[in-house]
Amino acid sequence: NAGVTQTPKFRVLKTGQSMTLLCAQDMNHEYMYWYRQDPGMGLRLIHYSVGEGTTAKGEVPDGYNVSRLKKQNFLLGLESAAPSQTSVYFCASRTQGRMSAFFGQGTRLTVV
Amino acid sequence: GQSLEQPSEVTAVEGAIVQINCTYQTSGFYGLSWYQQHDGGAPTFLSYNGLDGLEETGRFSSFLSRSDSYGYLLLQELQMKDSASYFCAVRGDMNRDDKIIFGKGTRLHILP
């Protein structure tokens, strides 16, 4: 049982490049989340999804897009990367009615 | 919207007891939870309080007072492996329980 898997684990981008982060969960969870973590800032919610085909904005959505075409996958896209998007990105999932969220191991992204 | 306040750092001695406080402001409330994160790792779920009172799980306990918008995490018999960051989180927004918003985290330092 893999839980929540994020790919890639590390990536370096040049300013203006685009990329997609993939989150996959095998627990049949309805809710999925993308957070970014910066020193001293905690975990900030970027976008989330309450089910297949749905997405919603979180606290810091600007510069990111998401898609949830399949229940098990939640994609985070950066259309034109900026140095301010250098961060560690975490995906999480949970089932409806439960407070416990399960996190992936994170993606460390550096934009130069 | 939601906001959570917790101390940025706490220091305690191995074998002792430490309390990490969290106050929150939310437009809707569906419970307070706690997560632990070791350096370089992913957050992992520790506990959840949906109702007022104390929840105990081994050496860890969590308390909630909804009237005071306040909760705390209590760690007993501290061990060196408890050195980590601890995040409180609230679930929910007005009439919805889909988001999970995190505080900025408390870094726990344990002295031998």
Tab-separated table of N, CA and C in Angstrom, chain A:
chain	number	residue	atom	x	y	z
A	1	ASN	N	0.840	-1.185	0.000
A	1	ASN	CA	0.000	0.000	0.000
A	1	ASN	C	0.881	1.242	0.000
A	2	ALA	N	0.943	1.968	-1.138
A	2	ALA	CA	1.882	3.067	-1.273
A	2	ALA	C	1.406	4.323	-0.560
A	3	GLY	N	0.101	4.538	-0.396
A	3	GLY	CA	-0.379	5.759	0.244
A	3	GLY	C	-0.438	6.894	-0.759
A	4	VAL	N	0.324	7.960	-0.489
A	4	VAL	CA	0.363	9.134	-1.344
A	4	VAL	C	1.761	9.235	-1.948
A	5	THR	N	1.821	9.273	-3.253
A	5	THR	CA	3.098	9.305	-3.956
A	5	THR	C	3.196	10.566	-4.789
A	6	GLN	N	4.295	11.282	-4.636
A	6	GLN	CA	4.531	12.499	-5.404
A	6	GLN	C	5.702	12.295	-6.349
A	7	THR	N	5.546	12.794	-7.562
A	7	THR	CA	6.651	12.798	-8.513
A	7	THR	C	6.701	14.143	-9.208
A	8	PRO	N	7.916	14.686	-9.467
A	8	PRO	CA	9.198	14.152	-9.023
A	8	PRO	C	9.480	14.517	-7.577
A	9	LYS	N	10.579	14.058	-7.039
A	9	LYS	CA	10.985	14.411	-5.685
A	9	LYS	C	11.823	15.687	-5.662
A	10	PHE	N	12.554	15.929	-6.702
A	10	PHE	CA	13.387	17.127	-6.819
A	10	PHE	C	13.292	17.655	-8.242
A	11	ARG	N	13.370	18.976	-8.382
A	11	ARG	CA	13.380	19.555	-9.715
A	11	ARG	C	13.962	20.949	-9.648
A	12	VAL	N	14.776	21.271	-10.659
A	12	VAL	CA	15.280	22.629	-10.815
A	12	VAL	C	14.723	23.172	-12.122
A	13	LEU	N	14.110	24.319	-12.067
A	13	LEU	CA	13.526	24.962	-13.241
A	13	LEU	C	14.177	26.312	-13.483
A	14	LYS	N	14.181	26.717	-14.720
A	14	LYS	CA	14.582	28.082	-15.017
A	14	LYS	C	13.348	28.977	-15.021
A	15	THR	N	13.531	30.224	-14.676
A	15	THR	CA	12.419	31.172	-14.688
A	15	THR	C	11.722	31.154	-16.044
A	16	GLY	N	10.410	31.049	-15.999
A	16	GLY	CA	9.606	31.024	-17.212
A	16	GLY	C	9.265	29.639	-17.720
A	17	GLN	N	9.955	28.613	-17.242
A	17	GLN	CA	9.631	27.256	-17.663
A	17	GLN	C	8.348	26.790	-16.994
A	18	SER	N	7.771	25.754	-17.586
A	18	SER	CA	6.559	25.181	-17.002
A	18	SER	C	6.837	23.756	-16.550
A	19	MET	N	6.017	23.284	-15.629
A	19	MET	CA	6.124	21.898	-15.201
A	19	MET	C	4.843	21.467	-14.501
A	20	THR	N	4.703	20.156	-14.358
A	20	THR	CA	3.550	19.577	-13.665
A	20	THR	C	4.040	18.635	-12.587
A	21	LEU	N	3.509	18.799	-11.388
A	21	LEU	CA	3.759	17.884	-10.287
A	21	LEU	C	2.586	16.921	-10.201
A	22	LEU	N	2.913	15.650	-10.030
A	22	LEU	CA	1.876	14.635	-9.962
A	22	LEU	C	1.740	14.102	-8.552
A	23	CYS	N	0.509	13.965	-8.107
A	23	CYS	CA	0.196	13.331	-6.835
A	23	CYS	C	-0.750	12.175	-7.107
A	24	ALA	N	-0.408	11.010	-6.609
A	24	ALA	CA	-1.259	9.834	-6.781
A	24	ALA	C	-1.504	9.191	-5.422
A	25	GLN	N	-2.777	8.855	-5.157
A	25	GLN	CA	-3.119	8.161	-3.912
A	25	GLN	C	-3.928	6.911	-4.231
A	26	ASP	N	-3.662	5.866	-3.440
A	26	ASP	CA	-4.317	4.575	-3.683
A	26	ASP	C	-5.270	4.203	-2.555
A	27	MET	N	-5.762	5.213	-1.825
A	27	MET	CA	-6.631	4.960	-0.675
A	27	MET	C	-8.092	5.298	-0.967
A	28	ASN	N	-8.385	5.625	-2.208
A	28	ASN	CA	-9.749	5.958	-2.620
A	28	ASN	C	-10.300	7.179	-1.872
A	29	HIS	N	-9.393	8.104	-1.549
A	29	HIS	CA	-9.817	9.303	-0.819
A	29	HIS	C	-10.512	10.294	-1.743
A	30	GLU	N	-11.532	10.958	-1.165
A	30	GLU	CA	-12.263	11.949	-1.948
A	30	GLU	C	-11.494	13.260	-2.050
A	31	TYR	N	-10.899	13.683	-0.929
A	31	TYR	CA	-10.292	15.013	-0.874
A	31	TYR	C	-8.794	14.937	-1.126
A	32	MET	N	-8.311	15.852	-1.923
A	32	MET	CA	-6.881	15.959	-2.159
A	32	MET	C	-6.468	17.416	-2.098
A	33	TYR	N	-5.211	17.656	-1.671
A	33	TYR	CA	-4.724	19.006	-1.397
A	33	TYR	C	-3.300	19.186	-1.921
A	34	TRP	N	-3.008	20.403	-2.290
A	34	TRP	CA	-1.635	20.803	-2.581
A	34	TRP	C	-1.258	21.941	-1.640
A	35	TYR	N	-0.123	21.753	-0.935
A	35	TYR	CA	0.421	22.779	-0.050
A	35	TYR	C	1.835	23.123	-0.496
A	36	ARG	N	2.238	24.319	-0.139
A	36	ARG	CA	3.638	24.674	-0.254
A	36	ARG	C	4.154	25.007	1.146
A	37	GLN	N	5.417	24.675	1.376
A	37	GLN	CA	6.010	24.921	2.686
A	37	GLN	C	7.292	25.714	2.520
A	38	ASP	N	7.319	26.870	3.129
A	38	ASP	CA	8.488	27.742	3.125
A	38	ASP	C	8.911	27.980	4.566
A	39	PRO	N	10.190	28.224	4.793
A	39	PRO	CA	10.688	28.412	6.170
A	39	PRO	C	9.895	29.481	6.917
A	40	GLY	N	9.416	29.122	8.095
A	40	GLY	CA	8.695	30.068	8.935
A	40	GLY	C	7.262	30.346	8.513
A	41	MET	N	6.817	29.708	7.431
A	41	MET	CA	5.476	30.009	6.909
A	41	MET	C	4.503	28.862	7.086
A	42	GLY	N	4.963	27.751	7.598
A	42	GLY	CA	4.069	26.622	7.754
A	42	GLY	C	3.654	26.032	6.420
A	43	LEU	N	2.523	25.382	6.427
A	43	LEU	CA	1.960	24.776	5.213
A	43	LEU	C	0.836	25.676	4.719
A	44	ARG	N	0.974	26.159	3.514
A	44	ARG	CA	-0.056	27.039	2.952
A	44	ARG	C	-0.782	26.313	1.820
A	45	LEU	N	-2.088	26.361	1.866
A	45	LEU	CA	-2.921	25.639	0.921
A	45	LEU	C	-2.965	26.371	-0.423
A	46	ILE	N	-2.619	25.651	-1.490
A	46	ILE	CA	-2.600	26.250	-2.821
A	46	ILE	C	-3.951	26.026	-3.506
A	47	HIS	N	-4.287	24.776	-3.737
A	47	HIS	CA	-5.568	24.369	-4.314
A	47	HIS	C	-5.968	23.057	-3.665
A	48	TYR	N	-7.240	22.737	-3.786
A	48	TYR	CA	-7.698	21.460	-3.286
A	48	TYR	C	-8.841	20.944	-4.147
A	49	SER	N	-9.208	19.705	-3.893
A	49	SER	CA	-10.270	19.077	-4.670
A	49	SER	C	-11.114	18.206	-3.753
A	50	VAL	N	-12.414	18.274	-3.916
A	50	VAL	CA	-13.315	17.457	-3.091
A	50	VAL	C	-13.829	16.245	-3.850
A	51	GLY	N	-13.356	16.058	-5.062
A	51	GLY	CA	-13.758	14.882	-5.811
A	51	GLY	C	-13.312	14.990	-7.257
A	52	GLU	N	-13.428	13.868	-7.953
A	52	GLU	CA	-13.032	13.832	-9.355
A	52	GLU	C	-13.742	14.926	-10.138
A	53	GLY	N	-12.953	15.670	-10.919
A	53	GLY	CA	-13.516	16.720	-11.757
A	53	GLY	C	-13.754	18.046	-11.070
A	54	THR	N	-13.426	18.139	-9.789
A	54	THR	CA	-13.633	19.397	-9.055
A	54	THR	C	-12.322	19.933	-8.522
A	55	THR	N	-12.187	21.247	-8.505
A	55	THR	CA	-11.032	21.894	-7.892
A	55	THR	C	-11.491	23.207	-7.264
A	56	ALA	N	-10.717	23.694	-6.309
A	56	ALA	CA	-11.048	24.955	-5.651
A	56	ALA	C	-9.764	25.644	-5.212
A	57	LYS	N	-9.825	26.962	-5.071
A	57	LYS	CA	-8.657	27.729	-4.666
A	57	LYS	C	-8.457	27.680	-3.155
A	58	GLY	N	-7.199	27.676	-2.774
A	58	GLY	CA	-6.848	27.739	-1.368
A	58	GLY	C	-6.377	29.123	-0.980
A	59	GLU	N	-5.375	29.181	-0.116
A	59	GLU	CA	-4.872	30.458	0.403
A	59	GLU	C	-3.951	31.186	-0.579
A	60	VAL	N	-3.166	30.434	-1.342
A	60	VAL	CA	-2.160	31.040	-2.221
A	60	VAL	C	-2.220	30.434	-3.623
A	61	PRO	N	-3.300	30.628	-4.371
A	61	PRO	CA	-3.478	29.935	-5.650
A	61	PRO	C	-2.785	30.582	-6.859
A	62	ASP	N	-2.375	31.844	-6.731
A	62	ASP	CA	-1.865	32.565	-7.893
A	62	ASP	C	-0.589	31.938	-8.438
A	63	GLY	N	-0.564	31.754	-9.776
A	63	GLY	CA	0.601	31.183	-10.436
A	63	GLY	C	0.543	29.681	-10.576
A	64	TYR	N	-0.529	29.067	-10.075
A	64	TYR	CA	-0.690	27.610	-10.113
A	64	TYR	C	-2.038	27.239	-10.732
A	65	ASN	N	-2.043	26.086	-11.381
A	65	ASN	CA	-3.314	25.508	-11.812
A	65	ASN	C	-3.322	24.040	-11.441
A	66	VAL	N	-4.512	23.488	-11.329
A	66	VAL	CA	-4.648	22.090	-10.913
A	66	VAL	C	-5.692	21.390	-11.764
A	67	SER	N	-5.605	20.065	-11.765
A	67	SER	CA	-6.635	19.274	-12.423
A	67	SER	C	-6.783	17.949	-11.692
A	68	ARG	N	-8.015	17.445	-11.680
A	68	ARG	CA	-8.315	16.154	-11.043
A	68	ARG	C	-9.236	15.396	-12.002
A	69	LEU	N	-8.607	14.850	-13.033
A	69	LEU	CA	-9.366	14.103	-14.036
A	69	LEU	C	-9.719	12.709	-13.544
A	70	LYS	N	-8.887	12.142	-12.693
A	70	LYS	CA	-9.157	10.840	-12.091
A	70	LYS	C	-9.138	10.994	-10.572
A	71	LYS	N	-9.919	10.221	-9.895
A	71	LYS	CA	-10.043	10.341	-8.453
A	71	LYS	C	-8.701	10.169	-7.757
A	72	GLN	N	-7.861	9.293	-8.277
A	72	GLN	CA	-6.622	8.981	-7.577
A	72	GLN	C	-5.499	9.966	-7.858
A	73	ASN	N	-5.660	10.858	-8.848
A	73	ASN	CA	-4.570	11.745	-9.237
A	73	ASN	C	-4.949	13.209	-9.093
A	74	PHE	N	-3.994	14.000	-8.637
A	74	PHE	CA	-4.201	15.444	-8.508
A	74	PHE	C	-2.937	16.122	-9.007
A	75	LEU	N	-3.069	16.876	-10.092
A	75	LEU	CA	-1.912	17.474	-10.739
A	75	LEU	C	-1.811	18.953	-10.399
A	76	LEU	N	-0.594	19.401	-10.144
A	76	LEU	CA	-0.331	20.822	-9.891
A	76	LEU	C	0.572	21.341	-11.000
A	77	GLY	N	0.126	22.391	-11.680
A	77	GLY	CA	0.892	22.938	-12.781
A	77	GLY	C	1.413	24.337	-12.506
A	78	LEU	N	2.621	24.559	-12.966
A	78	LEU	CA	3.198	25.903	-12.954
A	78	LEU	C	3.378	26.288	-14.410
A	79	GLU	N	2.659	27.276	-14.878
A	79	GLU	CA	2.712	27.640	-16.290
A	79	GLU	C	3.975	28.410	-16.638
A	80	SER	N	4.399	29.297	-15.767
A	80	SER	CA	5.585	30.121	-15.998
A	80	SER	C	6.268	30.334	-14.653
A	81	ALA	N	7.211	29.454	-14.350
A	81	ALA	CA	7.801	29.432	-13.015
A	81	ALA	C	8.540	30.729	-12.687
A	82	ALA	N	8.435	31.112	-11.418
A	82	ALA	CA	9.117	32.292	-10.900
A	82	ALA	C	9.950	31.907	-9.686
A	83	PRO	N	11.025	32.625	-9.405
A	83	PRO	CA	11.839	32.293	-8.225
A	83	PRO	C	11.033	32.252	-6.923
A	84	SER	N	9.956	33.031	-6.834
A	84	SER	CA	9.116	33.024	-5.635
A	84	SER	C	8.389	31.692	-5.440
A	85	GLN	N	8.396	30.858	-6.454
A	85	GLN	CA	7.770	29.548	-6.346
A	85	GLN	C	8.747	28.461	-5.903
A	86	THR	N	9.967	28.848	-5.613
A	86	THR	CA	10.908	27.929	-4.988
A	86	THR	C	10.367	27.543	-3.625
A	87	SER	N	10.172	26.243	-3.409
A	87	SER	CA	9.513	25.795	-2.192
A	87	SER	C	9.545	24.272	-2.143
A	88	VAL	N	9.047	23.744	-1.046
A	88	VAL	CA	8.758	22.321	-0.959
A	88	VAL	C	7.245	22.165	-1.078
A	89	TYR	N	6.819	21.312	-2.000
A	89	TYR	CA	5.402	21.124	-2.262
A	89	TYR	C	4.961	19.772	-1.722
A	90	PHE	N	3.878	19.804	-0.965
A	90	PHE	CA	3.312	18.584	-0.401
A	90	PHE	C	1.899	18.374	-0.924
A	91	CYS	N	1.638	17.147	-1.252
A	91	CYS	CA	0.289	16.726	-1.587
A	91	CYS	C	-0.260	15.936	-0.408
A	92	ALA	N	-1.550	16.036	-0.181
A	92	ALA	CA	-2.189	15.284	0.894
A	92	ALA	C	-3.562	14.823	0.443
A	93	SER	N	-4.042	13.781	1.087
A	93	SER	CA	-5.390	13.311	0.797
A	93	SER	C	-6.066	12.864	2.082
A	94	ARG	N	-7.383	12.884	2.075
A	94	ARG	CA	-8.136	12.354	3.209
A	94	ARG	C	-9.499	11.908	2.713
A	95	THR	N	-10.147	11.109	3.540
A	95	THR	CA	-11.479	10.651	3.195
A	95	THR	C	-12.507	11.544	3.881
A	96	GLN	N	-13.651	11.668	3.282
A	96	GLN	CA	-14.692	12.535	3.813
A	96	GLN	C	-15.077	12.112	5.212
A	97	GLY	N	-15.223	13.082	6.103
A	97	GLY	CA	-15.640	12.793	7.462
A	97	GLY	C	-14.500	12.497	8.415
A	98	ARG	N	-13.297	12.334	7.891
A	98	ARG	CA	-12.143	12.085	8.735
A	98	ARG	C	-11.208	13.279	8.699
A	99	MET	N	-10.628	13.587	9.834
A	99	MET	CA	-9.740	14.742	9.908
A	99	MET	C	-8.316	14.392	9.520
A	100	SER	N	-7.933	13.137	9.608
A	100	SER	CA	-6.552	12.749	9.357
A	100	SER	C	-6.239	12.790	7.872
A	101	ALA	N	-5.261	13.614	7.521
A	101	ALA	CA	-4.798	13.684	6.148
A	101	ALA	C	-3.470	12.944	6.039
A	102	PHE	N	-3.269	12.323	4.895
A	102	PHE	CA	-2.037	11.591	4.631
A	102	PHE	C	-1.231	12.380	3.603
A	103	PHE	N	0.037	12.562	3.897
A	103	PHE	CA	0.892	13.378	3.049
A	103	PHE	C	1.854	12.541	2.219
A	104	GLY	N	2.159	13.057	1.030
A	104	GLY	CA	3.257	12.517	0.259
A	104	GLY	C	4.576	12.998	0.823
A	105	GLN	N	5.680	12.517	0.243
A	105	GLN	CA	7.003	12.830	0.778
A	105	GLN	C	7.531	14.180	0.328
A	106	GLY	N	6.809	14.861	-0.528
A	106	GLY	CA	7.186	16.215	-0.908
A	106	GLY	C	7.996	16.277	-2.190
A	107	THR	N	7.910	17.429	-2.837
A	107	THR	CA	8.718	17.749	-4.017
A	107	THR	C	9.472	19.039	-3.730
A	108	ARG	N	10.775	18.954	-3.808
A	108	ARG	CA	11.593	20.160	-3.581
A	108	ARG	C	11.861	20.804	-4.923
A	109	LEU	N	11.286	21.979	-5.117
A	109	LEU	CA	11.395	22.695	-6.385
A	109	LEU	C	12.224	23.954	-6.202
A	110	THR	N	13.200	24.099	-7.083
A	110	THR	CA	14.023	25.316	-7.096
A	110	THR	C	13.866	25.991	-8.452
A	111	VAL	N	13.540	27.278	-8.430
A	111	VAL	CA	13.415	28.052	-9.662
A	111	VAL	C	14.548	29.071	-9.689
A	112	VAL	N	15.364	28.981	-10.727
A	112	VAL	CA	16.548	29.858	-10.802
A	112	VAL	C	16.397	30.877	-11.937
